[in-house]
Amino acid sequence: MGGGDEESSHSSQPATVDLSLDSPAVVDLTGKVHRLPCCIKYDGPTSVSNYFKPKPTEMEVDGLPVEEAYFRGRKLHGTTIALPQGYSGFILGKKSDVKEGHNTASDCWETNATFQNVTVWNHDAMPSKDDAFLRVFHWFTVANADERGQMIIQAKDLNIVWGRDDRYWTVPNKENLAELHQVSWLEVTGSVNGINPSKIYEVGFRLSFTPDAFGWGSSPIYIMVKRGKYGKFASRKFVLDPYAIRQFEITVMLGKAEKPDQDTNNQKLYFGLYEVWSGKWKGGLKIHHAIIKELV
């Protein structure tokens, strides 16, 4: 009877999750977490690094650097995705209750490891931003909506032509912004899923200039936005003032879809910031973030 009462008392305890990182046993697995396109009927330790050896390639798809590996003789292509700023990955394990010299599983979980990125692998296709797993990361954008209901896309999550070359850009810089040093071709794009085809949206960028900005007076810049891959662009032209001291926003309106109920592509919004026509060099621009706001 006593044993039964003890078991009943134990099972009535609420389940808990401890995400603290204080324990020295917590391991950092950044760069070692992989999502494979297969089912492995095994759960436990193994010498993964002895057999699974990813390596970089010189290819890039949708701005994603492509990696290559082999698993059981099958060639895989993948890409490593950093978790959004402010987020971490956790690997949990059940705590053990030690009572009277016996270890028993509890309903309490603790952190065994953390990670800041994950490598996603495909077997028969190159990685793409349209992959189902990668599209999940668009919902972090929705979670970052500010108090006014705006979706905020951080500069590091935008696709910036030449953005990985520090001769032209620093992404992100010390302020977590995208800072332009010099380019003659400015192209900054992004996309989000889950927009409402029956709503009007305001899309734009928050910008500022460095004290040594140059080349903007004779180089108008455009914001362009559309619904779906084959939608019509809405655009707006701006002549920027490189002597502006404070941050400022430039925006464009996107109307309702013409046939909101007939095309699921209307639920994806593409947007961009462009100056690709003048061929003139320009620099000193800071991109703080992109903004997408649902209106009516």
XYZ file of C-alpha atoms in Angstrom, residues 78-244:
167
model
C 21.773 20.727 -48.288
C 22.108 24.158 -46.781
C 22.684 25.417 -43.254
C 20.036 27.768 -41.886
C 20.745 29.995 -38.898
C 17.938 30.315 -36.390
C 16.463 33.831 -36.267
C 17.937 36.284 -33.809
C 16.516 35.784 -30.337
C 15.747 32.088 -30.903
C 17.662 28.965 -29.875
C 17.195 25.261 -30.452
C 17.016 22.938 -27.448
C 17.489 19.184 -27.140
C 15.748 17.912 -24.027
C 16.021 14.770 -21.945
C 14.046 13.467 -19.000
C 15.493 14.075 -15.579
C 16.182 11.043 -13.442
C 14.802 10.806 -9.925
C 17.235 9.119 -7.581
C 15.379 7.535 -4.671
C 16.736 4.853 -2.375
C 19.518 4.063 -4.819
C 17.202 3.626 -7.833
C 16.939 5.824 -10.936
C 13.391 6.350 -12.178
C 12.176 8.400 -15.129
C 10.223 11.520 -14.213
C 7.915 13.879 -16.064
C 10.474 16.661 -15.719
C 12.619 17.597 -18.698
C 15.981 19.358 -18.748
C 18.291 20.837 -21.386
C 20.906 18.414 -22.702
C 22.119 20.530 -25.629
C 21.451 23.706 -27.604
C 22.023 24.764 -31.216
C 21.855 27.953 -33.293
C 21.543 26.476 -36.788
C 20.337 23.387 -38.609
C 21.462 21.826 -41.898
C 18.575 20.684 -44.095
C 19.299 17.966 -46.676
C 17.509 16.945 -49.902
C 18.097 13.737 -51.827
C 16.719 14.459 -55.292
C 16.676 18.265 -55.392
C 18.787 21.282 -54.597
C 17.874 23.255 -51.474
C 15.473 26.105 -52.131
C 13.710 28.780 -50.126
C 10.476 27.130 -51.316
C 11.304 23.909 -49.427
C 8.576 23.102 -46.913
C 10.980 23.054 -43.964
C 12.529 26.407 -44.858
C 9.107 28.008 -45.331
C 8.481 27.364 -41.638
C 10.975 30.123 -40.879
C 8.626 32.670 -42.465
C 6.400 32.310 -39.396
C 9.166 33.754 -37.243
C 8.590 36.929 -39.237
C 4.950 36.920 -38.167
C 6.040 36.372 -34.567
C 8.211 39.484 -34.835
C 5.228 41.757 -35.490
C 5.548 44.944 -33.472
C 2.924 46.673 -31.343
C 1.364 48.252 -34.451
C 0.800 44.881 -36.109
C 3.654 45.298 -38.585
C 5.692 42.308 -39.683
C 9.369 43.113 -39.288
C 11.917 41.316 -41.492
C 15.411 41.831 -40.137
C 18.139 42.900 -42.555
C 20.068 39.642 -42.156
C 16.991 37.708 -43.353
C 16.785 39.612 -46.651
C 18.344 38.432 -49.912
C 21.035 40.959 -50.838
C 22.949 40.689 -54.100
C 26.670 40.785 -53.207
C 25.609 40.742 -49.554
C 28.105 38.003 -48.702
C 31.031 39.995 -50.107
C 32.402 42.356 -47.448
C 33.902 44.594 -50.128
C 30.358 45.717 -50.884
C 28.207 44.997 -47.809
C 28.445 44.174 -44.127
C 25.489 41.955 -43.193
C 24.846 42.206 -40.354
C 27.045 44.988 -38.994
C 27.623 45.746 -35.302
C 24.170 47.332 -35.125
C 22.574 44.209 -36.656
C 21.837 46.168 -39.840
C 22.825 45.718 -43.475
C 25.376 48.403 -44.329
C 26.216 49.160 -47.943
C 29.812 50.138 -48.692
C 29.592 50.478 -52.467
C 27.733 48.849 -55.368
C 26.595 49.771 -58.843
C 23.778 47.178 -58.687
C 21.472 47.452 -55.665
C 19.020 44.568 -55.280
C 17.522 43.624 -51.905
C 14.581 41.206 -51.900
C 12.440 39.096 -49.607
C 9.155 37.214 -49.374
C 6.598 36.155 -46.777
C 3.853 33.537 -46.797
C 0.388 33.608 -45.316
C -0.821 37.024 -46.451
C -4.532 37.628 -47.008
C -5.468 38.043 -50.710
C -8.463 40.177 -49.698
C -6.387 42.729 -47.782
C -4.378 45.797 -48.784
C -0.750 45.863 -47.634
C 1.805 48.585 -47.077
C 5.348 47.371 -47.743
C 8.543 49.280 -47.155
C 12.003 49.638 -45.670
C 13.450 51.562 -42.736
C 16.696 53.204 -43.851
C 19.393 55.639 -42.802
C 22.675 56.966 -44.192
C 26.254 57.004 -42.972
C 28.025 60.401 -42.887
C 30.047 59.494 -45.994
C 27.096 58.347 -48.149
C 27.475 59.061 -51.860
C 25.894 58.543 -55.271
C 22.206 58.897 -54.381
C 21.206 62.262 -55.798
C 21.221 61.028 -59.398
C 20.208 57.417 -58.681
C 16.483 57.010 -57.885
C 15.559 53.901 -55.933
C 12.438 51.767 -56.376
C 10.332 49.585 -54.090
C 8.507 46.825 -55.969
C 5.977 44.367 -54.528
C 3.656 41.687 -55.920
C 1.502 38.708 -54.946
C 2.667 35.301 -56.182
C 5.392 34.575 -58.713
C 3.271 35.701 -61.642
C 1.524 38.679 -60.077
C 1.791 42.237 -61.335
C 4.297 44.490 -59.612
C 3.239 47.612 -57.768
C 6.146 50.042 -57.571
C 7.130 53.456 -56.297
C 10.122 55.658 -57.104
C 12.128 57.585 -54.507
C 14.968 60.092 -54.710
C 16.807 59.716 -51.416
C 18.503 62.517 -49.510
C 21.969 61.279 -48.454
C 22.197 64.160 -45.966
C 19.253 62.850 -43.945
